[in-house]
Coordinates of N, CA and C and ligand atoms in Angstrom, one line a residue:
M715 N -31.8 -51.7 -91.4 CA -30.6 -51.1 -91.0 C -30.1 -51.6 -89.6
S716 N -28.8 -52.0 -89.5 CA -28.4 -52.5 -88.2 C -28.3 -51.4 -87.2
R717 N -28.5 -51.8 -85.9 CA -28.5 -50.7 -84.9 C -27.1 -50.3 -84.6
A718 N -26.9 -49.1 -84.3 CA -25.5 -48.6 -84.0 C -25.1 -49.1 -82.6
R719 N -23.8 -49.1 -82.4 CA -23.3 -49.5 -81.1 C -22.7 -48.3 -80.4
L720 N -23.2 -48.1 -79.2 CA -22.7 -46.9 -78.4 C -21.9 -47.4 -77.2
A721 N -20.8 -46.7 -76.9 CA -20.1 -46.8 -75.6 C -20.4 -45.5 -74.9
V722 N -20.7 -45.6 -73.6 CA -21.0 -44.4 -72.8 C -20.0 -44.4 -71.7
L723 N -19.3 -43.3 -71.6 CA -18.3 -43.1 -70.5 C -18.8 -42.2 -69.4
V724 N -18.6 -42.6 -68.2 CA -19.3 -41.9 -67.1 C -18.3 -41.8 -65.9
S725 N -18.5 -40.8 -65.0 CA -17.7 -40.8 -63.8 C -18.6 -40.7 -62.5
G726 N -19.9 -40.5 -62.7 CA -20.7 -40.2 -61.5 C -22.0 -40.9 -61.5
R727 N -23.0 -40.0 -61.3 CA -24.4 -40.4 -61.0 C -25.1 -41.2 -62.1
G728 N -24.9 -40.8 -63.3 CA -25.5 -41.5 -64.4 C -26.9 -41.2 -64.9
S729 N -27.3 -40.0 -64.6 CA -28.7 -39.6 -65.1 C -28.7 -39.5 -66.6
N730 N -27.6 -39.0 -67.2 CA -27.6 -38.9 -68.7 C -27.5 -40.3 -69.3
L731 N -26.8 -41.2 -68.6 CA -26.7 -42.5 -69.1 C -28.1 -43.2 -69.1
E732 N -28.8 -42.9 -68.0 CA -30.2 -43.5 -67.9 C -31.1 -43.0 -69.0
A733 N -31.0 -41.7 -69.3 CA -31.8 -41.1 -70.4 C -31.4 -41.8 -71.7
L734 N -30.1 -42.0 -72.0 CA -29.7 -42.7 -73.2 C -30.3 -44.1 -73.2
R735 N -30.1 -44.8 -72.1 CA -30.5 -46.2 -72.0 C -32.0 -46.3 -72.3
S736 N -32.8 -45.4 -71.7 CA -34.2 -45.6 -71.9 C -34.6 -45.2 -73.3
A737 N -33.9 -44.2 -73.9 CA -34.2 -43.9 -75.3 C -33.8 -45.0 -76.3
C738 N -32.8 -45.7 -76.0 CA -32.4 -46.9 -76.8 C -33.5 -48.0 -76.7
E739 N -34.0 -48.1 -75.5 CA -35.0 -49.2 -75.2 C -36.3 -48.8 -75.9
S740 N -36.6 -47.5 -75.9 CA -37.9 -47.2 -76.5 C -37.8 -47.0 -78.0
G741 N -36.6 -47.0 -78.6 CA -36.5 -46.9 -80.0 C -36.2 -45.5 -80.5
L742 N -36.3 -44.5 -79.6 CA -36.0 -43.1 -79.9 C -34.6 -43.0 -80.5
I743 N -33.7 -43.7 -79.9 CA -32.3 -43.8 -80.4 C -32.2 -45.2 -81.0
P744 N -31.9 -45.3 -82.3 CA -31.8 -46.7 -83.0 C -30.4 -47.3 -82.7
A745 N -30.1 -47.6 -81.4 CA -28.8 -48.1 -81.1 C -28.8 -48.9 -79.8
D746 N -27.8 -49.6 -79.6 CA -27.6 -50.4 -78.3 C -26.4 -49.8 -77.6
I747 N -26.5 -49.7 -76.3 CA -25.4 -49.4 -75.5 C -24.6 -50.7 -75.2
V748 N -23.4 -50.8 -75.8 CA -22.7 -52.0 -75.7 C -21.7 -52.0 -74.6
L749 N -21.4 -50.8 -74.0 CA -20.5 -50.7 -72.9 C -20.7 -49.4 -72.2
V750 N -20.6 -49.5 -70.8 CA -20.5 -48.3 -70.0 C -19.1 -48.4 -69.4
G751 N -18.3 -47.4 -69.6 CA -16.9 -47.4 -69.1 C -16.8 -46.2 -68.1
S752 N -15.9 -46.4 -67.1 CA -15.7 -45.4 -66.1 C -14.3 -45.3 -65.6
N753 N -13.9 -44.1 -65.3 CA -12.6 -44.0 -64.6 C -12.7 -43.9 -63.1
R754 N -13.9 -44.2 -62.6 CA -14.2 -44.2 -61.2 C -14.9 -45.5 -60.9
P755 N -14.2 -46.5 -60.3 CA -14.8 -47.8 -60.1 C -16.1 -47.8 -59.2
H756 N -16.3 -46.8 -58.4 CA -17.4 -46.8 -57.6 C -18.5 -45.8 -58.1
A757 N -18.4 -45.4 -59.3 CA -19.4 -44.5 -59.9 C -20.8 -45.2 -59.8
P758 N -21.8 -44.5 -59.3 CA -23.2 -45.1 -59.2 C -23.7 -45.4 -60.6
A759 N -23.2 -44.7 -61.7 CA -23.6 -45.0 -63.0 C -23.3 -46.5 -63.4
L760 N -22.2 -47.0 -62.9 CA -21.8 -48.4 -63.2 C -22.8 -49.4 -62.7
G761 N -23.4 -49.0 -61.5 CA -24.4 -49.9 -60.9 C -25.7 -49.9 -61.8
L762 N -26.0 -48.7 -62.3 CA -27.2 -48.6 -63.2 C -27.0 -49.5 -64.4
A763 N -25.8 -49.4 -65.0 CA -25.5 -50.2 -66.2 C -25.5 -51.7 -65.9
H764 N -25.0 -52.0 -64.8 CA -24.9 -53.5 -64.4 C -26.4 -54.0 -64.2
D765 N -27.2 -53.2 -63.5 CA -28.6 -53.6 -63.3 C -29.4 -53.7 -64.6
A766 N -28.9 -52.9 -65.6 CA -29.6 -53.0 -66.9 C -29.0 -54.1 -67.8
G767 N -28.0 -54.8 -67.3 CA -27.4 -55.9 -68.1 C -26.5 -55.4 -69.2
I768 N -25.9 -54.2 -69.0 CA -25.0 -53.7 -70.0 C -23.5 -54.0 -69.5
A769 N -22.6 -54.3 -70.4 CA -21.3 -54.6 -70.0 C -20.6 -53.3 -69.4
T770 N -19.8 -53.5 -68.4 CA -19.1 -52.4 -67.8 C -17.6 -52.6 -67.8
L771 N -16.9 -51.5 -67.8 CA -15.5 -51.4 -67.7 C -15.1 -50.4 -66.7
A772 N -14.3 -50.7 -65.7 CA -13.9 -49.7 -64.7 C -12.4 -49.8 -64.5
S773 N -11.8 -48.6 -64.6 CA -10.4 -48.5 -64.3 C -10.1 -47.2 -63.6
D774 N -9.5 -47.3 -62.4 CA -9.4 -46.1 -61.6 C -8.2 -45.2 -62.2
S775 N -8.6 -44.0 -62.6 CA -7.5 -43.1 -63.2 C -6.8 -42.3 -62.1
R776 N -7.2 -42.4 -60.9 CA -6.5 -41.7 -59.8 C -5.2 -42.3 -59.6
G777 N -4.2 -41.4 -59.5 CA -2.8 -41.9 -59.2 C -2.2 -42.7 -60.3
C778 N -2.7 -42.6 -61.5 CA -2.3 -43.5 -62.6 C -0.9 -43.1 -63.1
G779 N -0.4 -41.9 -62.7 CA 1.0 -41.6 -63.2 C 1.0 -41.0 -64.6
D780 N 1.3 -41.9 -65.5 CA 1.3 -41.5 -66.9 C -0.1 -41.3 -67.5
R781 N -0.5 -40.1 -67.5 CA -1.9 -39.8 -67.9 C -2.2 -40.3 -69.3
A782 N -1.3 -40.0 -70.3 CA -1.6 -40.4 -71.7 C -1.6 -41.9 -71.8
A783 N -0.8 -42.6 -71.0 CA -0.7 -44.1 -71.1 C -2.1 -44.7 -70.6
W784 N -2.6 -44.1 -69.5 CA -3.9 -44.6 -69.0 C -5.0 -44.4 -70.0
D785 N -5.0 -43.2 -70.6 CA -6.0 -42.8 -71.6 C -5.9 -43.8 -72.8
R786 N -4.7 -44.1 -73.3 CA -4.6 -45.0 -74.4 C -5.1 -46.4 -74.1
A787 N -4.7 -46.9 -72.9 CA -5.1 -48.2 -72.5 C -6.6 -48.3 -72.3
F788 N -7.1 -47.3 -71.7 CA -8.6 -47.3 -71.4 C -9.4 -47.3 -72.8
L789 N -9.0 -46.4 -73.7 CA -9.7 -46.3 -74.9 C -9.5 -47.6 -75.8
A790 N -8.3 -48.2 -75.6 CA -8.1 -49.5 -76.3 C -9.1 -50.5 -75.8
D791 N -9.3 -50.5 -74.5 CA -10.3 -51.5 -73.9 C -11.7 -51.2 -74.4
V792 N -12.0 -49.9 -74.5 CA -13.3 -49.5 -75.0 C -13.5 -49.9 -76.5
A793 N -12.4 -49.7 -77.3 CA -12.5 -50.0 -78.7 C -12.7 -51.5 -78.9
A794 N -12.3 -52.4 -78.0 CA -12.6 -53.8 -78.1 C -14.1 -54.1 -78.2
F795 N -14.9 -53.2 -77.7 CA -16.4 -53.4 -77.8 C -16.9 -52.9 -79.1
R796 N -16.1 -52.4 -80.0 CA -16.4 -52.0 -81.4 C -17.6 -51.0 -81.4
P797 N -17.5 -49.9 -80.6 CA -18.5 -48.9 -80.7 C -18.4 -48.1 -82.0
D798 N -19.6 -47.7 -82.5 CA -19.6 -46.7 -83.6 C -19.4 -45.3 -83.1
W799 N -19.9 -45.0 -81.9 CA -19.8 -43.7 -81.3 C -19.5 -43.9 -79.8
I800 N -18.7 -43.0 -79.3 CA -18.4 -42.9 -77.8 C -19.1 -41.6 -77.3
V801 N -19.9 -41.8 -76.3 CA -20.6 -40.7 -75.7 C -20.1 -40.4 -74.3
L802 N -19.6 -39.2 -74.1 CA -19.1 -38.9 -72.7 C -20.3 -38.2 -72.0
A803 N -20.8 -38.9 -70.9 CA -22.0 -38.5 -70.2 C -21.6 -38.3 -68.8
G804 N -21.0 -37.1 -68.5 CA -20.5 -36.9 -67.1 C -19.2 -37.7 -66.9
F805 N -18.4 -37.7 -67.9 CA -17.0 -38.4 -67.8 C -16.1 -37.2 -67.5
M806 N -15.6 -37.2 -66.2 CA -14.9 -36.1 -65.7 C -13.4 -36.2 -65.8
R807 N -13.0 -36.4 -67.1 CA -11.5 -36.5 -67.3 C -11.2 -36.0 -68.7
Q808 N -10.2 -35.2 -68.8 CA -9.8 -34.7 -70.1 C -8.9 -35.7 -70.7
L809 N -9.3 -36.2 -71.9 CA -8.5 -37.3 -72.5 C -7.3 -36.7 -73.4
D810 N -6.2 -37.4 -73.3 CA -5.1 -36.9 -74.1 C -5.3 -37.0 -75.6
G811 N -4.7 -36.0 -76.3 CA -4.9 -36.0 -77.7 C -4.4 -37.2 -78.5
S812 N -3.3 -37.8 -78.0 CA -2.8 -39.0 -78.7 C -3.7 -40.2 -78.6
A813 N -4.4 -40.2 -77.4 CA -5.3 -41.4 -77.2 C -6.6 -41.1 -78.0
L814 N -6.9 -39.9 -78.2 CA -8.2 -39.5 -78.8 C -8.2 -39.6 -80.3
S815 N -7.0 -39.5 -80.9 CA -7.0 -39.2 -82.3 C -7.9 -40.1 -83.2
K816 N -7.9 -41.4 -82.9 CA -8.7 -42.2 -83.8 C -10.2 -42.1 -83.5
W817 N -10.6 -41.4 -82.5 CA -12.0 -41.2 -82.1 C -12.6 -39.8 -82.5
I818 N -11.7 -38.9 -83.0 CA -12.1 -37.6 -83.3 C -13.2 -37.7 -84.4
G819 N -14.3 -37.1 -84.2 CA -15.4 -37.2 -85.1 C -16.4 -38.3 -84.8
R820 N -16.1 -39.1 -83.8 CA -17.0 -40.2 -83.4 C -17.1 -40.2 -81.8
M821 N -16.7 -39.1 -81.2 CA -16.9 -39.0 -79.8 C -17.5 -37.6 -79.4
I822 N -18.6 -37.7 -78.6 CA -19.2 -36.4 -78.2 C -19.3 -36.4 -76.7
N823 N -19.5 -35.1 -76.2 CA -19.6 -34.9 -74.8 C -20.8 -33.9 -74.5
I824 N -21.4 -34.1 -73.4 CA -22.4 -33.1 -72.9 C -21.8 -32.3 -71.9
H825 N -22.0 -31.0 -72.0 CA -21.4 -30.0 -71.0 C -22.5 -29.0 -70.6
P826 N -22.5 -28.8 -69.3 CA -23.6 -27.9 -68.8 C -23.3 -26.4 -68.8
S827 N -23.1 -25.9 -70.1 CA -23.0 -24.5 -70.3 C -23.3 -24.2 -71.8
L828 N -23.5 -23.0 -72.1 CA -23.6 -22.6 -73.5 C -22.2 -22.3 -74.0
L829 N -21.5 -23.4 -74.4 CA -20.2 -23.2 -74.9 C -20.2 -22.3 -76.1
P830 N -19.1 -21.5 -76.3 CA -17.8 -21.6 -75.7 C -17.7 -20.9 -74.3
K831 N -18.9 -20.5 -73.8 CA -18.8 -19.9 -72.4 C -18.6 -21.0 -71.4
Y832 N -17.8 -20.8 -70.4 CA -17.7 -21.7 -69.3 C -17.3 -23.1 -69.5
P833 N -16.2 -23.4 -70.2 CA -15.7 -24.7 -70.2 C -15.2 -25.1 -68.8
G834 N -15.1 -26.4 -68.5 CA -14.5 -26.8 -67.2 C -15.6 -26.9 -66.2
L835 N -15.2 -26.7 -64.9 CA -16.1 -26.9 -63.8 C -16.9 -25.7 -63.3
G836 N -17.9 -25.8 -62.5 CA -18.5 -24.7 -61.8 C -19.3 -23.9 -62.8
T837 N -19.9 -24.5 -63.8 CA -20.6 -23.7 -64.8 C -21.8 -22.9 -64.3
H838 N -22.6 -23.4 -63.4 CA -23.8 -22.7 -63.0 C -23.4 -21.5 -62.2
R839 N -22.4 -21.7 -61.3 CA -22.0 -20.6 -60.4 C -21.4 -19.5 -61.3
R840 N -20.6 -19.9 -62.3 CA -19.9 -18.9 -63.1 C -20.9 -18.1 -64.0
A841 N -21.9 -18.8 -64.4 CA -22.9 -18.1 -65.3 C -23.6 -17.1 -64.4
L842 N -24.0 -17.5 -63.1 CA -24.6 -16.5 -62.2 C -23.7 -15.3 -61.9
E843 N -22.5 -15.6 -61.6 CA -21.6 -14.6 -61.2 C -21.3 -13.6 -62.3
A844 N -21.4 -14.1 -63.5 CA -21.2 -13.2 -64.7 C -22.5 -12.4 -65.0
G845 N -23.6 -12.6 -64.3 CA -24.8 -11.9 -64.5 C -25.5 -12.3 -65.8
E846 N -25.3 -13.6 -66.2 CA -25.9 -14.0 -67.5 C -27.5 -14.0 -67.3
R847 N -28.2 -13.8 -68.4 CA -29.6 -13.9 -68.3 C -30.1 -15.3 -68.9
E848 N -29.2 -16.0 -69.5 CA -29.5 -17.2 -70.1 C -28.4 -18.3 -69.8
H849 N -28.8 -19.5 -69.7 CA -27.9 -20.6 -69.4 C -28.3 -21.8 -70.3
G850 N -27.5 -22.8 -70.2 CA -27.9 -24.0 -71.1 C -26.9 -25.0 -71.1
A851 N -27.0 -25.9 -72.0 CA -26.1 -27.1 -72.2 C -25.7 -27.2 -73.6
S852 N -24.6 -27.9 -73.8 CA -24.1 -28.1 -75.2 C -23.6 -29.5 -75.4
V853 N -23.8 -30.0 -76.6 CA -23.2 -31.3 -77.0 C -22.2 -30.9 -78.1
H854 N -21.0 -31.4 -77.8 CA -19.9 -31.0 -78.7 C -19.0 -32.2 -79.1
F855 N -18.4 -32.2 -80.2 CA -17.4 -33.2 -80.5 C -16.2 -33.0 -79.6
V856 N -15.6 -34.1 -79.2 CA -14.5 -34.1 -78.3 C -13.2 -34.0 -79.1
T857 N -12.4 -33.0 -78.7 CA -11.0 -32.8 -79.2 C -10.1 -32.7 -78.0
A858 N -8.8 -32.5 -78.2 CA -7.9 -32.5 -77.1 C -8.1 -31.3 -76.2
E859 N -8.8 -30.2 -76.7 CA -9.0 -29.0 -75.9 C -10.2 -29.2 -75.0
L860 N -10.1 -28.9 -73.7 CA -11.1 -29.2 -72.7 C -12.4 -28.5 -73.1
D861 N -13.5 -29.2 -73.4 CA -14.8 -28.7 -73.7 C -14.7 -27.7 -74.9
G862 N -13.7 -28.0 -75.8 CA -13.5 -27.0 -76.8 C -13.7 -27.4 -78.2
G863 N -14.3 -28.6 -78.4 CA -14.5 -29.1 -79.8 C -15.7 -28.5 -80.4
P864 N -15.9 -28.6 -81.7 CA -17.0 -28.0 -82.4 C -18.4 -28.5 -81.8
I865 N -19.2 -27.5 -81.7 CA -20.5 -27.7 -81.0 C -21.6 -28.1 -81.9
L866 N -22.2 -29.3 -81.6 CA -23.3 -29.8 -82.5 C -24.6 -29.2 -82.1
A867 N -24.9 -29.1 -80.8 CA -26.3 -28.7 -80.5 C -26.3 -28.1 -79.1
Q868 N -27.3 -27.3 -78.8 CA -27.5 -26.6 -77.5 C -28.9 -26.6 -77.1
V869 N -29.1 -26.4 -75.8 CA -30.5 -26.1 -75.3 C -30.3 -24.9 -74.4
R870 N -31.3 -24.0 -74.4 CA -31.2 -22.7 -73.7 C -32.3 -22.6 -72.7
M871 N -32.0 -21.9 -71.6 CA -33.1 -21.6 -70.7 C -32.8 -20.3 -70.0
P872 N -33.9 -19.6 -69.6 CA -33.7 -18.3 -68.9 C -33.2 -18.5 -67.5
I873 N -32.3 -17.6 -67.0 CA -32.0 -17.6 -65.6 C -33.0 -16.7 -64.9
Q874 N -33.5 -17.2 -63.8 CA -34.6 -16.5 -63.0 C -34.0 -15.8 -61.8
Q875 N -34.7 -14.7 -61.4 CA -34.3 -14.0 -60.2 C -34.3 -15.0 -59.0
G876 N -33.2 -14.9 -58.3 CA -33.1 -15.7 -57.1 C -32.5 -17.1 -57.4
D877 N -32.2 -17.4 -58.6 CA -31.5 -18.6 -59.0 C -30.2 -18.8 -58.2
T878 N -29.9 -20.0 -57.8 CA -28.7 -20.4 -57.2 C -28.0 -21.4 -58.1
P879 N -26.7 -21.7 -57.9 CA -26.1 -22.8 -58.7 C -26.9 -24.1 -58.7
D880 N -27.4 -24.4 -57.5 CA -28.2 -25.6 -57.3 C -29.5 -25.6 -58.1
S881 N -30.2 -24.4 -58.0 CA -31.5 -24.4 -58.7 C -31.3 -24.4 -60.2
L882 N -30.3 -23.7 -60.7 CA -30.0 -23.7 -62.1 C -29.6 -25.2 -62.6
G883 N -28.8 -25.8 -61.8 CA -28.4 -27.2 -62.2 C -29.6 -28.1 -62.2
A884 N -30.5 -28.0 -61.2 CA -31.6 -28.9 -61.2 C -32.6 -28.6 -62.3
R885 N -32.7 -27.3 -62.7 CA -33.6 -27.0 -63.9 C -33.0 -27.5 -65.2
L886 N -31.7 -27.4 -65.2 CA -31.0 -27.7 -66.5 C -30.9 -29.2 -66.8
L887 N -30.8 -30.0 -65.7 CA -30.5 -31.4 -65.9 C -31.5 -32.1 -66.8
P888 N -32.9 -32.0 -66.6 CA -33.8 -32.7 -67.6 C -33.6 -32.2 -69.0
L889 N -33.2 -30.9 -69.1 CA -33.0 -30.4 -70.5 C -31.7 -31.0 -71.1
E890 N -30.7 -31.2 -70.3 CA -29.5 -31.9 -70.7 C -29.9 -33.3 -71.3
H891 N -30.7 -34.0 -70.5 CA -31.1 -35.4 -70.9 C -31.7 -35.3 -72.3
R892 N -32.7 -34.4 -72.5 CA -33.3 -34.3 -73.8 C -32.4 -33.9 -74.9
L893 N -31.4 -33.0 -74.6 CA -30.5 -32.6 -75.6 C -29.6 -33.8 -76.0
L894 N -29.1 -34.5 -75.0 CA -28.2 -35.6 -75.3 C -28.9 -36.7 -76.2
V895 N -30.1 -37.0 -75.7 CA -30.9 -38.0 -76.5 C -31.1 -37.5 -77.9
A896 N -31.6 -36.3 -78.1 CA -31.9 -35.8 -79.4 C -30.6 -35.7 -80.2
S897 N -29.5 -35.4 -79.6 CA -28.2 -35.2 -80.4 C -27.8 -36.6 -80.9
V898 N -27.8 -37.6 -80.0 CA -27.4 -38.9 -80.5 C -28.3 -39.5 -81.6
A899 N -29.6 -39.3 -81.4 CA -30.6 -39.7 -82.4 C -30.3 -39.0 -83.7
F900 N -30.0 -37.7 -83.6 CA -29.7 -36.9 -84.8 C -28.5 -37.4 -85.6
L901 N -27.4 -37.7 -84.8 CA -26.2 -38.2 -85.4 C -26.4 -39.5 -86.1
L902 N -27.3 -40.3 -85.6 CA -27.5 -41.7 -86.2 C -28.4 -41.6 -87.4
R903 N -29.1 -40.5 -87.5 CA -30.1 -40.4 -88.6 C -29.6 -39.5 -89.7
H904 N -28.5 -38.8 -89.5 CA -28.0 -37.8 -90.5 C -26.6 -38.1 -90.8
R905 N -26.1 -37.6 -91.9 CA -24.7 -37.7 -92.2 C -24.0 -36.5 -91.6
V906 N -23.4 -36.7 -90.5 CA -22.7 -35.6 -89.7 C -21.2 -36.0 -89.7
E907 N -20.4 -35.1 -90.2 CA -18.9 -35.4 -90.2 C -18.1 -34.2 -89.6
L908 N -17.0 -34.6 -89.0 CA -16.1 -33.5 -88.5 C -15.0 -33.5 -89.5
L909 N -14.9 -32.4 -90.2 CA -13.8 -32.2 -91.3 C -13.1 -30.9 -91.1
R910 N -11.8 -30.9 -91.0 CA -11.0 -29.7 -90.9 C -11.6 -28.8 -89.8
G911 N -11.9 -29.4 -88.6 CA -12.3 -28.7 -87.4 C -13.7 -28.1 -87.5
C912 N -14.5 -28.5 -88.5 CA -15.8 -28.0 -88.7 C -16.8 -29.1 -88.8
I913 N -18.1 -28.9 -88.4 CA -19.1 -30.0 -88.5 C -19.8 -29.8 -89.8
W914 N -19.9 -30.9 -90.6 CA -20.6 -30.9 -91.9 C -21.8 -31.7 -91.7
L915 N -22.9 -31.1 -92.1 CA -24.2 -31.8 -92.0 C -24.7 -32.1 -93.5
E916 N -24.9 -33.3 -93.8 CA -25.3 -33.7 -95.2 C -24.4 -33.0 -96.2
G917 N -23.1 -32.9 -96.0 CA -22.2 -32.3 -97.0 C -22.1 -30.8 -96.9
I918 N -22.8 -30.2 -96.0 CA -22.7 -28.7 -95.9 C -22.2 -28.3 -94.5
P919 N -21.2 -27.4 -94.5 CA -20.7 -27.0 -93.2 C -21.7 -26.3 -92.3
M920 N -21.8 -26.6 -91.1 CA -22.8 -26.0 -90.2 C -22.2 -24.6 -89.7
S921 N -23.1 -23.6 -89.8 CA -22.6 -22.3 -89.4 C -22.8 -22.0 -87.9
E922 N -23.8 -22.6 -87.4 CA -24.0 -22.5 -85.9 C -24.6 -23.8 -85.3
P923 N -24.5 -23.9 -84.0 CA -25.1 -25.2 -83.4 C -26.6 -25.3 -83.6
L924 N -27.0 -26.5 -83.7 CA -28.5 -26.8 -83.7 C -29.0 -26.4 -82.3
Q925 N -30.3 -26.1 -82.3 CA -31.0 -25.7 -81.1 C -32.1 -26.7 -80.8
L926 N -32.2 -27.1 -79.5 CA -33.3 -28.0 -79.2 C -34.6 -27.2 -79.0
D927 N -35.7 -27.5 -79.6 CA -36.9 -26.8 -79.4 C -37.7 -27.4 -78.3
E928 N -38.9 -26.8 -78.1 CA -39.8 -27.3 -76.9 C -40.0 -28.8 -76.9
G929 N -40.1 -29.3 -78.1 CA -40.3 -30.8 -78.1 C -39.0 -31.5 -78.0
L930 N -38.7 -32.4 -79.0 CA -37.4 -33.1 -78.9 C -36.7 -32.9 -80.2
A931 N -37.0 -31.8 -80.9 CA -36.4 -31.6 -82.2 C -35.3 -30.7 -82.2
L932 N -34.3 -31.0 -83.0 CA -33.1 -30.1 -83.2 C -33.2 -29.4 -84.5
R933 N -33.1 -28.0 -84.4 CA -33.2 -27.2 -85.6 C -32.1 -26.3 -85.8
Ligands
LIG1088 C1 -24.0 -33.4 -66.2 O1 -24.4 -32.2 -65.7 C2 -23.1 -33.3 -67.4 O2 -23.4 -32.2 -68.2 C3 -21.8 -33.0 -66.7 O3 -21.8 -33.9 -65.6 C4 -23.1 -34.1 -65.2 C5 -23.3 -35.6 -65.2 O4 -24.5 -36.0 -64.6 N1 -20.7 -33.2 -67.7 P1 -25.0 -37.5 -64.7 O5 -23.9 -38.3 -64.1 O6 -25.3 -37.8 -66.1 O7 -26.2 -37.5 -63.8

């Protein structure tokens, strides 16, 4: 079987990118990262990609004026690398629906909350302020709605007494890495389709998101 082609879009540090890269290298994910793209030309993640010999694409989205036009041009450049899947790994931009349409069902995002709770920014702080006892991360299909597409998989962790947004974020990050790697590996090993706004797994509609267990398995 030929290896899948992944494009990874980033805006910042790149720890999720690094988790994906190392999983591709070890064979945990049967794919190659063919492109790392960013809307922030100085994102540290681009440096990681460059050092790993991965092609990079950088285009500053700040002050771009026509948002939808930037999104369409950027995704056209990404498409030139012929990815099978696009993975948003800390890509801090909401893409326009018209630009996204051809990627719906082939683009996923990792978000640091138990969606549908806390889409958008400040998720750790908002979970604490709401008195949640549990927090986590979600991998979802990308649609035009911010962090609102169908949820493929989640990882959960308890909130502890004395937790701060920083402590929550630090404890969640390694779980995010495992969730993202497991989700991409799952997508490449199963028949997962997005049909009529619902995720179908091996021809059967999924009733709830998969959950990451203590190991690396999604159930
Ligand atoms: C992660 O917390 C991810 O869930 C969120 O942005 C952060 C990116 O971190 N969307 P990194 O750049 O992968 O280290």
